[in-house]
Tab-separated table of C-alpha atoms in Angstrom:
chain	number	residue	atom	x	y	z
A	2	MET	CA	117.780	58.332	18.324
A	3	SER	CA	115.126	58.717	20.995
A	4	LEU	CA	117.725	58.618	23.792
A	5	GLN	CA	119.741	61.371	22.095
A	6	ARG	CA	116.668	63.531	21.702
A	7	ILE	CA	115.760	63.097	25.372
A	8	THR	CA	119.318	63.870	26.440
A	9	LEU	CA	119.506	66.955	24.227
A	10	SER	CA	116.116	68.227	25.336
A	11	ALA	CA	117.046	67.740	29.003
A	12	ALA	CA	120.316	69.626	28.458
A	13	ALA	CA	118.515	72.432	26.652
A	14	ARG	CA	115.922	72.644	29.404
A	15	ALA	CA	118.646	72.799	32.053
A	16	THR	CA	120.476	75.632	30.298
A	17	ARG	CA	117.266	77.530	29.623
A	18	ASN	CA	116.152	77.371	33.270
A	19	ASN	CA	119.524	78.356	34.726
A	20	GLY	CA	119.166	82.051	34.081
A	21	GLN	CA	121.035	84.757	35.885
A	22	ARG	CA	120.291	84.512	39.559
A	23	ARG	CA	121.255	87.246	41.966
A	24	ALA	CA	120.966	87.545	45.666
A	25	MET	CA	120.046	91.219	45.762
A	26	GLY	CA	119.795	93.019	49.047
A	27	GLY	CA	121.665	90.338	50.924
A	28	GLY	CA	124.127	88.626	48.670
A	29	ASN	CA	127.511	87.980	50.205
A	30	PHE	CA	126.928	90.496	52.975
A	31	PRO	CA	125.806	89.340	56.387
A	32	TYR	CA	122.403	90.423	57.635
A	33	SER	CA	123.995	92.677	60.248
A	34	PHE	CA	125.195	95.094	57.532
A	35	GLY	CA	121.593	96.136	56.920
A	36	VAL	CA	121.800	96.029	53.124
A	37	ARG	CA	118.413	96.771	51.555
A	38	LYS	CA	117.120	96.789	47.999
A	39	ASN	CA	116.791	100.107	46.235
A	40	LYS	CA	113.470	100.256	44.409
A	41	PHE	CA	114.829	102.486	41.628
A	42	VAL	CA	117.892	100.339	40.992
A	43	GLU	CA	115.742	97.233	40.803
A	44	GLU	CA	113.400	98.913	38.311
A	45	TRP	CA	116.346	100.073	36.174
A	46	ASN	CA	117.828	96.581	36.264
A	47	GLY	CA	114.563	95.071	35.066
A	48	ARG	CA	114.298	97.558	32.199
A	49	ARG	CA	117.934	96.974	31.241
A	50	GLU	CA	117.369	93.236	30.972
A	51	MET	CA	114.249	93.754	28.819
A	52	THR	CA	115.866	96.140	26.305
A	53	GLU	CA	116.211	93.579	23.542
A	54	ARG	CA	112.517	92.803	23.800
A	55	ALA	CA	111.426	96.453	23.914
A	56	PHE	CA	113.500	97.701	20.962
A	57	TYR	CA	112.021	97.176	17.505
A	58	VAL	CA	112.665	98.776	14.130
A	59	ASP	CA	109.898	100.026	11.905
A	60	ALA	CA	109.745	102.428	8.968
A	61	LYS	CA	109.546	105.393	11.320
A	62	LYS	CA	112.883	104.622	13.000
A	63	VAL	CA	114.972	103.858	9.889
A	64	PRO	CA	115.729	107.448	8.728
A	65	PRO	CA	116.997	108.661	12.144
A	66	LEU	CA	118.970	105.432	12.523
A	67	LEU	CA	120.657	105.948	9.163
A	68	PHE	CA	121.294	109.603	9.948
A	69	TYR	CA	122.966	108.957	13.308
A	70	CYS	CA	124.844	105.810	12.229
A	71	VAL	CA	125.980	106.816	8.708
A	72	ALA	CA	125.450	110.457	7.706
A	73	PHE	CA	126.432	112.226	10.926
A	74	PRO	CA	129.697	110.250	11.469
A	75	TYR	CA	130.652	110.818	7.824
A	76	PHE	CA	129.939	114.540	8.205
A	77	LEU	CA	132.198	114.721	11.271
A	78	TYR	CA	134.909	112.777	9.444
A	79	SER	CA	134.795	115.048	6.390
A	80	ILE	CA	134.930	118.240	8.489
A	81	SER	CA	137.807	117.007	10.644
A	82	SER	CA	139.829	115.651	7.702
A	83	ALA	CA	139.382	118.924	5.753
A	84	GLU	CA	140.539	120.923	8.773
A	85	LEU	CA	143.511	118.622	9.307
A	86	LYS	CA	144.560	118.955	5.667
A	87	HIS	CA	144.176	122.734	5.854
A	88	TYR	CA	146.386	123.125	8.930
A	89	GLN	CA	148.981	120.627	7.710
A	90	GLY	CA	149.297	122.613	4.467
A	91	GLU	CA	149.736	125.881	6.403
A	92	ASN	CA	152.527	124.429	8.533
A	93	GLY	CA	154.475	123.211	5.529
A	94	ARG	CA	153.848	119.533	6.181
A	95	GLU	CA	153.058	117.189	3.357
A	96	VAL	CA	149.325	116.658	2.910
A	97	ALA	CA	148.218	113.149	2.002
């Protein structure tokens, strides 16, 4: 039991510590190419990786979230399906 726990904890520690490692500004390119880091790209990359930590839902964000994820797509669907049925009826096609 103790040996399994040690083995599992060592495996978990190894996977946790082996995060994504990048060789930015050098990478696979030789030094003679003169590749340099772009400050703005590095900042964007850091923000992109922290998105799941920075995004949270509270009572203030629920109504816009429901509007843009449920009400607005349904509104577009209803408008487009009504227009499709209208033009299919005009052209003599069978309307479902």
